[in-house]
Amino acid sequence: MIRDARVLRAGFVPREIEHRNAGLNHLSSVFEPIKSGEPADTALVTGPSGVGKTCLSKFVSERLREEVLDVETTYINCWRNYTRFRVLYQILEDLGETIDIHRQSTPHDELIARIESYDGPQRIIILDEADQLEDPSILYDLHSLDRFAIICIANRETELMSHVDDRLRSRLQSSEHVCLEKYHDEQLIDILQARVRWGLEPDVISNDQLATIANSAAGDARLAIGTLRSAASAATRENCDRITDELLQQAATDAQDQLHQRSLDSLTPHQQSVYAIVREHEPLSPGSIYDRYTDRVDEPRTKRTVRTYLQKMVQYNLLVADGSSRNREYALVDSAVVSTPP
DNA sequence: GTTCCACAGGAAAATATGGAGG
DNA sequence: CCTCCATATTTTCCTGTGGAAC
């Protein structure tokens, strides 16, 4: 059944990239100067989840490394490393400079000074999920350094921009912007077919079944590939030599639940209570959420803290906030899946 | 209009957590 | 094991906003 599990895993970067030629060429052109040793501009890559932002960024930097001898890449997931210190630390760690840094006894300025004094080969720094940074001024610190080319990945440009100050905003707005759209079903099918070709034995899944996966994934390649992986491993477990429609059905919900569960697991018990309340009674105003919350838990947190929870869950795509001021209501993100192209 | 009020979210102080070194 | 310190989370205090009632 499974020939090469790597190609079905999240984070795999394929040898060929499908249906992203425009973005590929655009992003490559930004880094063209690196080939002649010149500094490159900052690139901004945006788009909804599962459109290949991370994949494209890694792909472009890997291909550049094949062409140019002296380029290194640093990948930082800002969702995990969302403080300024952590990002700086990660960069220095990749430069091999962290030996004598003791926590924050080393001030930020010194970390930046060290990064500035770096004189090794050019480096591409991929800041994934950059809209999760609590302090985006790190972008400003890095922006002006010639040795570093920044790829800044975010879900939506406006989310990222709303947190930054004016001078940084104008700089970012003038940088190259690669915007990726959701995949169409046919494009997803092509992507899936490529993974099937490399990852699975021949004839274990039909094109019709791939179309079903593509359809239920709603333009999200990560979800589509996750479904394929889940179906293939279930088939292996049950000793089937083909992927059946029933397995597929189950795999689709499994894959969705997995993604969902992952963000749910990162919530504290209090945050999970708040989430459960919204799930049971949506849509709900902030006030009634808080009332129900105080009833449900011992030692409730303050209103302000719950507001922070809600804000966080909206960022994690667990909840949606609708309306402003007194009309605001929170609901589960699933209940509003109708996509609205402009 | 004007006022009122629930709400959003920033800043900073306070408190809890967790990890390193004794 | 305990203590100390950096870090993470929560609270306190606050300002600004916009819809609703007047």
PDB file of N, CA, C and O in Angstrom, chain A residues 199-245:
ATOM      1  N   GLY A 199       4.112   8.076  -3.444  1.00  0.00           N
ATOM      2  CA  GLY A 199       3.983   7.550  -2.099  1.00  0.00           C
ATOM      3  C   GLY A 199       3.284   6.203  -1.978  1.00  0.00           C
ATOM      4  O   GLY A 199       3.511   5.480  -1.014  1.00  0.00           O
ATOM      5  N   LEU A 200       2.425   5.876  -2.949  1.00  0.00           N
ATOM      6  CA  LEU A 200       1.615   4.671  -2.813  1.00  0.00           C
ATOM      7  C   LEU A 200       1.903   3.667  -3.925  1.00  0.00           C
ATOM      8  O   LEU A 200       2.467   4.019  -4.967  1.00  0.00           O
ATOM      9  N   GLU A 201       1.495   2.445  -3.696  1.00  0.00           N
ATOM     10  CA  GLU A 201       1.561   1.433  -4.744  1.00  0.00           C
ATOM     11  C   GLU A 201       0.582   1.823  -5.856  1.00  0.00           C
ATOM     12  O   GLU A 201      -0.380   2.552  -5.599  1.00  0.00           O
ATOM     13  N   PRO A 202       0.804   1.339  -7.077  1.00  0.00           N
ATOM     14  CA  PRO A 202      -0.123   1.688  -8.159  1.00  0.00           C
ATOM     15  C   PRO A 202      -1.526   1.125  -7.894  1.00  0.00           C
ATOM     16  O   PRO A 202      -1.673   0.088  -7.236  1.00  0.00           O
ATOM     17  N   ASP A 203      -2.517   1.824  -8.388  1.00  0.00           N
ATOM     18  CA  ASP A 203      -3.907   1.337  -8.402  1.00  0.00           C
ATOM     19  C   ASP A 203      -4.536   1.104  -7.032  1.00  0.00           C
ATOM     20  O   ASP A 203      -5.438   0.291  -6.908  1.00  0.00           O
ATOM     21  N   VAL A 204      -4.080   1.781  -6.004  1.00  0.00           N
ATOM     22  CA  VAL A 204      -4.759   1.584  -4.728  1.00  0.00           C
ATOM     23  C   VAL A 204      -5.892   2.596  -4.551  1.00  0.00           C
ATOM     24  O   VAL A 204      -6.732   2.441  -3.672  1.00  0.00           O
ATOM     25  N   ILE A 205      -5.909   3.602  -5.395  1.00  0.00           N
ATOM     26  CA  ILE A 205      -6.958   4.621  -5.272  1.00  0.00           C
ATOM     27  C   ILE A 205      -7.336   5.136  -6.656  1.00  0.00           C
ATOM     28  O   ILE A 205      -6.463   5.293  -7.524  1.00  0.00           O
ATOM     29  N   SER A 206      -8.615   5.371  -6.865  1.00  0.00           N
ATOM     30  CA  SER A 206      -9.074   5.791  -8.187  1.00  0.00           C
ATOM     31  C   SER A 206      -9.084   7.306  -8.306  1.00  0.00           C
ATOM     32  O   SER A 206      -9.053   8.014  -7.301  1.00  0.00           O
ATOM     33  N   ASN A 207      -9.156   7.781  -9.535  1.00  0.00           N
ATOM     34  CA  ASN A 207      -9.222   9.225  -9.741  1.00  0.00           C
ATOM     35  C   ASN A 207     -10.506   9.821  -9.177  1.00  0.00           C
ATOM     36  O   ASN A 207     -10.515  10.946  -8.696  1.00  0.00           O
ATOM     37  N   ASP A 208     -11.566   9.038  -9.269  1.00  0.00           N
ATOM     38  CA  ASP A 208     -12.824   9.501  -8.692  1.00  0.00           C
ATOM     39  C   ASP A 208     -12.684   9.726  -7.197  1.00  0.00           C
ATOM     40  O   ASP A 208     -13.201  10.695  -6.637  1.00  0.00           O
ATOM     41  N   GLN A 209     -11.978   8.800  -6.554  1.00  0.00           N
ATOM     42  CA  GLN A 209     -11.791   8.939  -5.111  1.00  0.00           C
ATOM     43  C   GLN A 209     -10.936  10.165  -4.785  1.00  0.00           C
ATOM     44  O   GLN A 209     -11.208  10.882  -3.821  1.00  0.00           O
ATOM     45  N   LEU A 210      -9.919  10.414  -5.614  1.00  0.00           N
ATOM     46  CA  LEU A 210      -9.111  11.615  -5.409  1.00  0.00           C
ATOM     47  C   LEU A 210      -9.970  12.859  -5.548  1.00  0.00           C
ATOM     48  O   LEU A 210      -9.812  13.832  -4.801  1.00  0.00           O
ATOM     49  N   ALA A 211     -10.894  12.804  -6.504  1.00  0.00           N
ATOM     50  CA  ALA A 211     -11.795  13.938  -6.692  1.00  0.00           C
ATOM     51  C   ALA A 211     -12.658  14.153  -5.456  1.00  0.00           C
ATOM     52  O   ALA A 211     -12.919  15.296  -5.053  1.00  0.00           O
ATOM     53  N   THR A 212     -13.068  13.044  -4.846  1.00  0.00           N
ATOM     54  CA  THR A 212     -13.854  13.159  -3.612  1.00  0.00           C
ATOM     55  C   THR A 212     -13.052  13.839  -2.507  1.00  0.00           C
ATOM     56  O   THR A 212     -13.547  14.724  -1.804  1.00  0.00           O
ATOM     57  N   ILE A 213     -11.799  13.410  -2.369  1.00  0.00           N
ATOM     58  CA  ILE A 213     -10.931  14.028  -1.361  1.00  0.00           C
ATOM     59  C   ILE A 213     -10.800  15.516  -1.628  1.00  0.00           C
ATOM     60  O   ILE A 213     -10.983  16.348  -0.739  1.00  0.00           O
ATOM     61  N   ALA A 214     -10.493  15.835  -2.895  1.00  0.00           N
ATOM     62  CA  ALA A 214     -10.283  17.237  -3.257  1.00  0.00           C
ATOM     63  C   ALA A 214     -11.513  18.062  -2.929  1.00  0.00           C
ATOM     64  O   ALA A 214     -11.423  19.157  -2.368  1.00  0.00           O
ATOM     65  N   ASN A 215     -12.658  17.497  -3.237  1.00  0.00           N
ATOM     66  CA  ASN A 215     -13.898  18.225  -2.992  1.00  0.00           C
ATOM     67  C   ASN A 215     -14.122  18.497  -1.510  1.00  0.00           C
ATOM     68  O   ASN A 215     -14.505  19.595  -1.115  1.00  0.00           O
ATOM     69  N   SER A 216     -13.872  17.509  -0.688  1.00  0.00           N
ATOM     70  CA  SER A 216     -14.148  17.703   0.734  1.00  0.00           C
ATOM     71  C   SER A 216     -13.080  18.556   1.400  1.00  0.00           C
ATOM     72  O   SER A 216     -13.288  19.076   2.498  1.00  0.00           O
ATOM     73  N   ALA A 217     -11.940  18.718   0.762  1.00  0.00           N
ATOM     74  CA  ALA A 217     -10.877  19.515   1.377  1.00  0.00           C
ATOM     75  C   ALA A 217     -11.072  21.005   1.165  1.00  0.00           C
ATOM     76  O   ALA A 217     -10.405  21.808   1.811  1.00  0.00           O
ATOM     77  N   ALA A 218     -11.969  21.382   0.262  1.00  0.00           N
ATOM     78  CA  ALA A 218     -12.305  22.786   0.042  1.00  0.00           C
ATOM     79  C   ALA A 218     -11.080  23.670  -0.172  1.00  0.00           C
ATOM     80  O   ALA A 218     -10.909  24.696   0.469  1.00  0.00           O
ATOM     81  N   GLY A 219     -10.205  23.240  -1.064  1.00  0.00           N
ATOM     82  CA  GLY A 219      -9.094  24.101  -1.450  1.00  0.00           C
ATOM     83  C   GLY A 219      -7.883  24.043  -0.547  1.00  0.00           C
ATOM     84  O   GLY A 219      -6.893  24.723  -0.784  1.00  0.00           O
ATOM     85  N   ASP A 220      -7.955  23.222   0.484  1.00  0.00           N
ATOM     86  CA  ASP A 220      -6.865  23.154   1.458  1.00  0.00           C
ATOM     87  C   ASP A 220      -6.010  21.914   1.185  1.00  0.00           C
ATOM     88  O   ASP A 220      -6.431  20.790   1.436  1.00  0.00           O
ATOM     89  N   ALA A 221      -4.823  22.134   0.676  1.00  0.00           N
ATOM     90  CA  ALA A 221      -3.975  21.012   0.272  1.00  0.00           C
ATOM     91  C   ALA A 221      -3.496  20.195   1.468  1.00  0.00           C
ATOM     92  O   ALA A 221      -3.360  18.981   1.392  1.00  0.00           O
ATOM     93  N   ARG A 222      -3.271  20.887   2.579  1.00  0.00           N
ATOM     94  CA  ARG A 222      -2.812  20.150   3.757  1.00  0.00           C
ATOM     95  C   ARG A 222      -3.871  19.159   4.223  1.00  0.00           C
ATOM     96  O   ARG A 222      -3.590  18.023   4.572  1.00  0.00           O
ATOM     97  N   LEU A 223      -5.121  19.622   4.167  1.00  0.00           N
ATOM     98  CA  LEU A 223      -6.227  18.756   4.559  1.00  0.00           C
ATOM     99  C   LEU A 223      -6.387  17.604   3.573  1.00  0.00           C
ATOM    100  O   LEU A 223      -6.605  16.459   3.974  1.00  0.00           O
ATOM    101  N   ALA A 224      -6.254  17.900   2.284  1.00  0.00           N
ATOM    102  CA  ALA A 224      -6.401  16.864   1.260  1.00  0.00           C
ATOM    103  C   ALA A 224      -5.333  15.787   1.433  1.00  0.00           C
ATOM    104  O   ALA A 224      -5.633  14.585   1.416  1.00  0.00           O
ATOM    105  N   ILE A 225      -4.097  16.208   1.620  1.00  0.00           N
ATOM    106  CA  ILE A 225      -3.006  15.243   1.769  1.00  0.00           C
ATOM    107  C   ILE A 225      -3.155  14.481   3.078  1.00  0.00           C
ATOM    108  O   ILE A 225      -2.903  13.277   3.146  1.00  0.00           O
ATOM    109  N   GLY A 226      -3.600  15.174   4.111  1.00  0.00           N
ATOM    110  CA  GLY A 226      -3.862  14.517   5.388  1.00  0.00           C
ATOM    111  C   GLY A 226      -4.920  13.441   5.258  1.00  0.00           C
ATOM    112  O   GLY A 226      -4.801  12.354   5.831  1.00  0.00           O
ATOM    113  N   THR A 227      -5.950  13.712   4.485  1.00  0.00           N
ATOM    114  CA  THR A 227      -7.002  12.725   4.248  1.00  0.00           C
ATOM    115  C   THR A 227      -6.446  11.505   3.519  1.00  0.00           C
ATOM    116  O   THR A 227      -6.716  10.361   3.893  1.00  0.00           O
ATOM    117  N   LEU A 228      -5.634  11.784   2.501  1.00  0.00           N
ATOM    118  CA  LEU A 228      -5.028  10.695   1.745  1.00  0.00           C
ATOM    119  C   LEU A 228      -4.160   9.821   2.658  1.00  0.00           C
ATOM    120  O   LEU A 228      -4.227   8.585   2.628  1.00  0.00           O
ATOM    121  N   ARG A 229      -3.381  10.473   3.491  1.00  0.00           N
ATOM    122  CA  ARG A 229      -2.496   9.730   4.391  1.00  0.00           C
ATOM    123  C   ARG A 229      -3.299   8.872   5.364  1.00  0.00           C
ATOM    124  O   ARG A 229      -3.013   7.698   5.593  1.00  0.00           O
ATOM    125  N   SER A 230      -4.333   9.515   5.907  1.00  0.00           N
ATOM    126  CA  SER A 230      -5.166   8.819   6.872  1.00  0.00           C
ATOM    127  C   SER A 230      -5.848   7.604   6.245  1.00  0.00           C
ATOM    128  O   SER A 230      -5.895   6.517   6.839  1.00  0.00           O
ATOM    129  N   ALA A 231      -6.329   7.767   5.019  1.00  0.00           N
ATOM    130  CA  ALA A 231      -6.981   6.650   4.323  1.00  0.00           C
ATOM    131  C   ALA A 231      -5.990   5.532   4.030  1.00  0.00           C
ATOM    132  O   ALA A 231      -6.287   4.346   4.219  1.00  0.00           O
ATOM    133  N   ALA A 232      -4.794   5.915   3.603  1.00  0.00           N
ATOM    134  CA  ALA A 232      -3.793   4.908   3.251  1.00  0.00           C
ATOM    135  C   ALA A 232      -3.351   4.118   4.477  1.00  0.00           C
ATOM    136  O   ALA A 232      -3.195   2.892   4.416  1.00  0.00           O
ATOM    137  N   SER A 233      -3.188   4.812   5.596  1.00  0.00           N
ATOM    138  CA  SER A 233      -2.723   4.066   6.764  1.00  0.00           C
ATOM    139  C   SER A 233      -3.837   3.207   7.347  1.00  0.00           C
ATOM    140  O   SER A 233      -3.585   2.116   7.858  1.00  0.00           O
ATOM    141  N   ALA A 234      -5.092   3.660   7.214  1.00  0.00           N
ATOM    142  CA  ALA A 234      -6.211   2.823   7.656  1.00  0.00           C
ATOM    143  C   ALA A 234      -6.313   1.564   6.796  1.00  0.00           C
ATOM    144  O   ALA A 234      -6.542   0.468   7.314  1.00  0.00           O
ATOM    145  N   ALA A 235      -6.109   1.735   5.511  1.00  0.00           N
ATOM    146  CA  ALA A 235      -6.171   0.582   4.607  1.00  0.00           C
ATOM    147  C   ALA A 235      -5.057  -0.415   4.931  1.00  0.00           C
ATOM    148  O   ALA A 235      -5.264  -1.633   4.917  1.00  0.00           O
ATOM    149  N   THR A 236      -3.884   0.128   5.244  1.00  0.00           N
ATOM    150  CA  THR A 236      -2.766  -0.744   5.625  1.00  0.00           C
ATOM    151  C   THR A 236      -3.106  -1.526   6.890  1.00  0.00           C
ATOM    152  O   THR A 236      -2.878  -2.738   6.982  1.00  0.00           O
ATOM    153  N   ARG A 237      -3.659  -0.810   7.850  1.00  0.00           N
ATOM    154  CA  ARG A 237      -4.011  -1.428   9.125  1.00  0.00           C
ATOM    155  C   ARG A 237      -4.990  -2.582   8.932  1.00  0.00           C
ATOM    156  O   ARG A 237      -4.886  -3.607   9.587  1.00  0.00           O
ATOM    157  N   GLU A 238      -5.921  -2.390   8.021  1.00  0.00           N
ATOM    158  CA  GLU A 238      -6.965  -3.394   7.845  1.00  0.00           C
ATOM    159  C   GLU A 238      -6.657  -4.363   6.716  1.00  0.00           C
ATOM    160  O   GLU A 238      -7.544  -5.079   6.243  1.00  0.00           O
ATOM    161  N   ASN A 239      -5.421  -4.316   6.269  1.00  0.00           N
ATOM    162  CA  ASN A 239      -4.973  -5.251   5.240  1.00  0.00           C
ATOM    163  C   ASN A 239      -5.785  -5.200   3.948  1.00  0.00           C
ATOM    164  O   ASN A 239      -5.973  -6.228   3.292  1.00  0.00           O
ATOM    165  N   CYS A 240      -6.300  -4.040   3.613  1.00  0.00           N
ATOM    166  CA  CYS A 240      -6.966  -3.904   2.321  1.00  0.00           C
ATOM    167  C   CYS A 240      -5.895  -3.655   1.255  1.00  0.00           C
ATOM    168  O   CYS A 240      -4.860  -3.057   1.551  1.00  0.00           O
ATOM    169  N   ASP A 241      -6.136  -4.085   0.027  1.00  0.00           N
ATOM    170  CA  ASP A 241      -5.173  -3.751  -1.022  1.00  0.00           C
ATOM    171  C   ASP A 241      -5.655  -2.570  -1.872  1.00  0.00           C
ATOM    172  O   ASP A 241      -4.967  -2.140  -2.785  1.00  0.00           O
ATOM    173  N   ARG A 242      -6.824  -2.080  -1.558  1.00  0.00           N
ATOM    174  CA  ARG A 242      -7.300  -0.851  -2.190  1.00  0.00           C
ATOM    175  C   ARG A 242      -7.926   0.029  -1.114  1.00  0.00           C
ATOM    176  O   ARG A 242      -8.379  -0.454  -0.087  1.00  0.00           O
ATOM    177  N   ILE A 243      -7.958   1.329  -1.398  1.00  0.00           N
ATOM    178  CA  ILE A 243      -8.645   2.235  -0.484  1.00  0.00           C
ATOM    179  C   ILE A 243     -10.127   2.240  -0.833  1.00  0.00           C
ATOM    180  O   ILE A 243     -10.499   2.551  -1.966  1.00  0.00           O
ATOM    181  N   THR A 244     -10.953   1.858   0.116  1.00  0.00           N
ATOM    182  CA  THR A 244     -12.394   1.792  -0.158  1.00  0.00           C
ATOM    183  C   THR A 244     -13.050   3.140   0.113  1.00  0.00           C
ATOM    184  O   THR A 244     -12.472   3.997   0.776  1.00  0.00           O
ATOM    185  N   ASP A 245     -14.247   3.308  -0.410  1.00  0.00           N
ATOM    186  CA  ASP A 245     -14.980   4.557  -0.194  1.00  0.00           C
ATOM    187  C   ASP A 245     -15.302   4.781   1.269  1.00  0.00           C
ATOM    188  O   ASP A 245     -15.325   5.909   1.746  1.00  0.00           O
TER     189      ASP A 245
END
